[in-house]
Amino acid sequence: MTEVQKIEFSPEAMLEVSRIVSHYPQDKMKSALLPVLHIAQNEFGGWLSAETMDYVARLLHIHPIEVYEVATFYSMYNTKPVGKILIEVCQTGPCCLNGAEKIVSYIEKKLNIKVGETTKDNMFTLKTVECLGACGYAPMFQIGETFYEHLTEEKVDMILENLKQEKLKAINN
Amino acid sequence: MGRKLLLEHLNKANINTMEGYLQNGGYRSVEKALKKMTPDEVTEEVKKSGLRGRGGAGFATGMKWSFLDRNSGKPRYLLCNADESEPGTFKDRLLMEKIPHLLIEGMIVSSYALGCRTSYIYIRGEYMFILRILEKAIAEAYAKGYLGENILGSGYSLDLHVHPGAGAYICGEETALIESLEGKRGNPRIKPPFPAIAGLWGCPTIVNNVESIAAVVPIINDGGDEYAKIGIGKSTGTKLISASGNINKPGVYEIEMGISVEEFIYSDEYCGGIKNNLELKACVPGGSSVPILPNHLLLKMSDGNPRLMTYESLSEGGFATGSMLGSGGFIVYDEKACIVRNTWNFARFYHHESCGQCSPCREGTGWMERVLHNIEYGHGKMEDIDLLWDIQRKIEGNTICPLGDAAAWPVAAAIRHFRHEFEYHVKYPNRVFDEDHVYQPEMKMQKV
Ligand SMILES: Cc1cc2nc3c(=O)[nH]c(=O)nc-3n(C[C@H](O)[C@H](O)[C@H](O)COP(=O)(O)O)c2cc1C
Ligand code: SF4
Ligand code: FES
């Protein structure tokens, strides 16, 4: 089932876009592209569809291709749908010295998915990412804007369960 | 206890707010610089301090500032590099998260010295929560008259904005950062022209690391000479070191330049020694891009004297026996850590982060990753070790930006110092690991 979503920023998002655009000279609106894509991804289900990218191109008066090439270059932009909760585990050296690989396998087993996959209920997507600047607090993952550090299997269980309950509550309301 | 210039007030109440920051002497350097000094006098103090860029390359900050084209008639820009993506590095994050006003204060004074009307902090997209902290602090600074029109009645005006990246290590390279700030892919530019002549939107631009800019605050408060009294030789002042890996106390430490590596690793003030009472095997002292050193080369220089935490001492002996201070990302490996696995891990990182513009980097990083993967997983051949050496040598120096070198050096150093581990992997493909990816006892490093 795919939801048909109208691609248009909420008034609050629109306000934020104008604030961001005002940071750059008037003829350099394209500079707002990265921050505006972050807003777009937040607004439209955690990923950037072609429609979303075209919409952003229109807003910033640039060609759609200029948006596509940026969206595909930067790893934080998802050009395919992701689950409601995107788990991004750091897999780089320093984290591996403190058990990052075990945390990844634990989550894979727990959610019964492999890295890169989404659970059947569309709740969780598991991704591995490169160093997030938390190497001293390893192992760690990022979900949304939050860093979860010094992870253990028990902590992972708790964090994921809490976030899932929150999401379910939000959906039911 | 060493002197602290940046983290002195780290644990003071409300230091993240304007009020708490002012109570601890905040924004004095803005008062001093804007009211009592000319921009050139500010630059002069920075030159006297001997401050060297804290982003990795260690280029003298005052000198860099003097290269800025001041006669182009175009706007000039200061960009703060808060991309912090070098594996092992997490110091700028602490500074911005806990003492955001220190960076803002440094940005105001530095922008004044450079004659900028607008400046930007480019922060990695994953640090969105810090972007929000900085934006809040910037709003406080505007409200207090430290930013905006006619700051403190000095006639100087400055706007400061934070700009998020979106997950690309390469955007820490200064010309890629500029491209990214212009709303493009982070492809490094061919130099020259250097940003000081043609940077952001073709205008003269200076890019400096977060820590470099924060260090301008104590330099202006106490004078460049006072700053230069700390440290040894051309390594002046204090340095933030992010320590990670197999140590008892990972974290960010502000050290006076010149303490010994041994003290840094073993004293309780800093890393507190190796975890689980294991032996120290190796260390990457300056972020993933710098050469790894085995313990005997790490603790002592070639003349037998202790190796110190300075630019010069850490690079003593060149790559044959030395490494680099780099970004201060200090990664420690205990005797059970697998050097091959770590080298493969870093190669994967550079392959993933290569922007793809130059073939030696684009193809070479991927090739090294595949060969290392084969060796690590028991499908390696002896020739592969020489092949790796060959690939990294062909990348080094043959690319547009230094990411190519950064990908080559860790592989070269691992083979140079730990060739026996690569050979062991090839010879005994089934014997290397237990199920936790930890070395079997017989592979423990010989005590030196
Ligand atoms: C691949 C690559 C990544 C880099 N990443 C960073 C970074 O994350 N932060 C940083 O300050 N400098 C980084 N640098 C160094 C910058 O290009 C630049 O030298 C630095 O920001 C200058 O500031 P400084 O003189 O204050 O050190 C990187 C360089 C390269 C080649
Ligand atoms: S060296 Fe690598 S990262 Fe740098 S410009 Fe060339 S391909 Fe891009
Ligand atoms: S290596 Fe994982 S956060 Fe740096």
Short mmCIF file of N, CA and C in Angstrom, two decimals, chain B residues 366-418:
data_model
loop_
_atom_site.label_atom_id
_atom_site.label_comp_id
_atom_site.label_asym_id
_atom_site.label_seq_id
_atom_site.Cartn_x
_atom_site.Cartn_y
_atom_site.Cartn_z
N GLY B 366 38.93 1.28 -3.96
CA GLY B 366 38.07 0.11 -4.06
C GLY B 366 38.89 -1.18 -4.21
N TRP B 367 39.94 -1.07 -4.99
CA TRP B 367 40.82 -2.22 -5.22
C TRP B 367 41.48 -2.65 -3.90
N MET B 368 42.01 -1.66 -3.17
CA MET B 368 42.65 -1.98 -1.89
C MET B 368 41.64 -2.61 -0.94
N GLU B 369 40.43 -2.08 -0.94
CA GLU B 369 39.41 -2.65 -0.05
C GLU B 369 39.17 -4.12 -0.38
N ARG B 370 39.07 -4.43 -1.68
CA ARG B 370 38.78 -5.82 -2.08
C ARG B 370 39.94 -6.76 -1.73
N VAL B 371 41.15 -6.30 -2.00
CA VAL B 371 42.31 -7.15 -1.70
C VAL B 371 42.42 -7.39 -0.19
N LEU B 372 42.23 -6.32 0.57
CA LEU B 372 42.31 -6.46 2.02
C LEU B 372 41.21 -7.36 2.56
N HIS B 373 40.04 -7.24 1.97
CA HIS B 373 38.93 -8.11 2.37
C HIS B 373 39.30 -9.57 2.14
N ASN B 374 39.88 -9.83 0.98
CA ASN B 374 40.30 -11.20 0.68
C ASN B 374 41.30 -11.72 1.71
N ILE B 375 42.28 -10.92 2.02
CA ILE B 375 43.30 -11.37 2.98
C ILE B 375 42.65 -11.61 4.34
N GLU B 376 41.85 -10.65 4.75
CA GLU B 376 41.21 -10.74 6.07
C GLU B 376 40.33 -11.99 6.17
N TYR B 377 39.63 -12.32 5.09
CA TYR B 377 38.71 -13.45 5.16
C TYR B 377 39.31 -14.76 4.61
N GLY B 378 40.63 -14.82 4.59
CA GLY B 378 41.27 -16.10 4.30
C GLY B 378 41.35 -16.48 2.84
N HIS B 379 41.20 -15.53 1.93
CA HIS B 379 41.35 -15.84 0.51
C HIS B 379 42.54 -15.12 -0.10
N GLY B 380 43.46 -14.69 0.73
CA GLY B 380 44.58 -13.89 0.23
C GLY B 380 45.73 -14.73 -0.29
N LYS B 381 46.55 -14.12 -1.14
CA LYS B 381 47.76 -14.76 -1.62
C LYS B 381 48.93 -13.89 -1.16
N MET B 382 50.12 -14.49 -1.07
CA MET B 382 51.29 -13.71 -0.65
C MET B 382 51.52 -12.51 -1.55
N GLU B 383 51.31 -12.71 -2.89
CA GLU B 383 51.55 -11.58 -3.81
C GLU B 383 50.64 -10.39 -3.51
N ASP B 384 49.51 -10.68 -2.87
CA ASP B 384 48.57 -9.59 -2.60
C ASP B 384 49.18 -8.49 -1.74
N ILE B 385 50.10 -8.89 -0.88
CA ILE B 385 50.70 -7.89 0.01
C ILE B 385 51.51 -6.90 -0.80
N ASP B 386 52.28 -7.41 -1.76
CA ASP B 386 53.05 -6.50 -2.62
C ASP B 386 52.13 -5.72 -3.56
N LEU B 387 51.06 -6.38 -3.96
CA LEU B 387 50.10 -5.69 -4.82
C LEU B 387 49.53 -4.47 -4.08
N LEU B 388 49.16 -4.68 -2.83
CA LEU B 388 48.63 -3.58 -2.02
C LEU B 388 49.63 -2.43 -1.94
N TRP B 389 50.87 -2.82 -1.71
CA TRP B 389 51.94 -1.81 -1.61
C TRP B 389 52.00 -1.00 -2.91
N ASP B 390 51.88 -1.72 -4.00
CA ASP B 390 51.94 -1.09 -5.31
C ASP B 390 50.77 -0.15 -5.55
N ILE B 391 49.59 -0.59 -5.18
CA ILE B 391 48.41 0.26 -5.42
C ILE B 391 48.52 1.56 -4.61
N GLN B 392 48.85 1.42 -3.33
CA GLN B 392 48.87 2.63 -2.50
C GLN B 392 49.93 3.61 -3.00
N ARG B 393 51.05 3.07 -3.51
CA ARG B 393 52.12 3.94 -3.99
C ARG B 393 51.67 4.72 -5.22
N LYS B 394 50.80 4.07 -6.01
CA LYS B 394 50.35 4.73 -7.24
C LYS B 394 49.24 5.75 -6.96
N ILE B 395 48.60 5.64 -5.82
CA ILE B 395 47.59 6.65 -5.48
C ILE B 395 48.28 7.90 -4.94
N GLU B 396 49.23 7.67 -4.02
CA GLU B 396 49.85 8.77 -3.31
C GLU B 396 50.44 9.81 -4.25
N GLY B 397 50.05 11.06 -4.04
CA GLY B 397 50.60 12.15 -4.82
C GLY B 397 50.02 12.32 -6.21
N ASN B 398 49.09 11.46 -6.59
CA ASN B 398 48.57 11.50 -7.95
C ASN B 398 47.10 11.89 -8.02
N THR B 399 46.64 12.64 -7.04
CA THR B 399 45.22 12.96 -7.01
C THR B 399 45.00 14.46 -6.79
N ILE B 400 43.77 14.88 -7.01
CA ILE B 400 43.43 16.31 -6.89
C ILE B 400 43.52 16.76 -5.44
N CYS B 401 43.04 15.93 -4.52
CA CYS B 401 43.01 16.37 -3.13
C CYS B 401 43.73 15.33 -2.27
N PRO B 402 44.01 15.68 -1.03
CA PRO B 402 44.79 14.76 -0.18
C PRO B 402 44.03 13.52 0.31
N LEU B 403 42.77 13.33 -0.08
CA LEU B 403 42.11 12.10 0.36
C LEU B 403 42.82 10.88 -0.20
N GLY B 404 43.36 11.02 -1.40
CA GLY B 404 44.10 9.91 -1.97
C GLY B 404 45.26 9.49 -1.08
N ASP B 405 46.03 10.48 -0.64
CA ASP B 405 47.15 10.19 0.27
C ASP B 405 46.63 9.57 1.57
N ALA B 406 45.54 10.16 2.04
CA ALA B 406 44.98 9.70 3.31
C ALA B 406 44.54 8.25 3.24
N ALA B 407 44.16 7.81 2.04
CA ALA B 407 43.77 6.41 1.86
C ALA B 407 45.00 5.51 1.72
N ALA B 408 46.06 6.09 1.15
CA ALA B 408 47.26 5.29 0.87
C ALA B 408 48.11 5.07 2.13
N TRP B 409 48.28 6.13 2.91
CA TRP B 409 49.20 6.06 4.04
C TRP B 409 48.89 4.97 5.07
N PRO B 410 47.63 4.80 5.46
CA PRO B 410 47.36 3.76 6.46
C PRO B 410 47.71 2.36 5.96
N VAL B 411 47.49 2.12 4.67
CA VAL B 411 47.81 0.81 4.10
C VAL B 411 49.32 0.62 4.08
N ALA B 412 50.02 1.67 3.63
CA ALA B 412 51.48 1.58 3.57
C ALA B 412 52.06 1.32 4.95
N ALA B 413 51.59 2.07 5.94
CA ALA B 413 52.15 1.94 7.29
C ALA B 413 51.86 0.57 7.88
N ALA B 414 50.66 0.06 7.62
CA ALA B 414 50.30 -1.25 8.17
C ALA B 414 51.22 -2.32 7.60
N ILE B 415 51.49 -2.24 6.30
CA ILE B 415 52.38 -3.24 5.69
C ILE B 415 53.81 -3.03 6.16
N ARG B 416 54.21 -1.78 6.25
CA ARG B 416 55.59 -1.47 6.67
C ARG B 416 55.86 -2.05 8.06
N HIS B 417 54.96 -1.84 8.97
CA HIS B 417 55.23 -2.21 10.36
C HIS B 417 54.64 -3.56 10.78
N PHE B 418 53.65 -4.05 10.04
CA PHE B 418 52.97 -5.27 10.49
C PHE B 418 52.86 -6.30 9.36
#
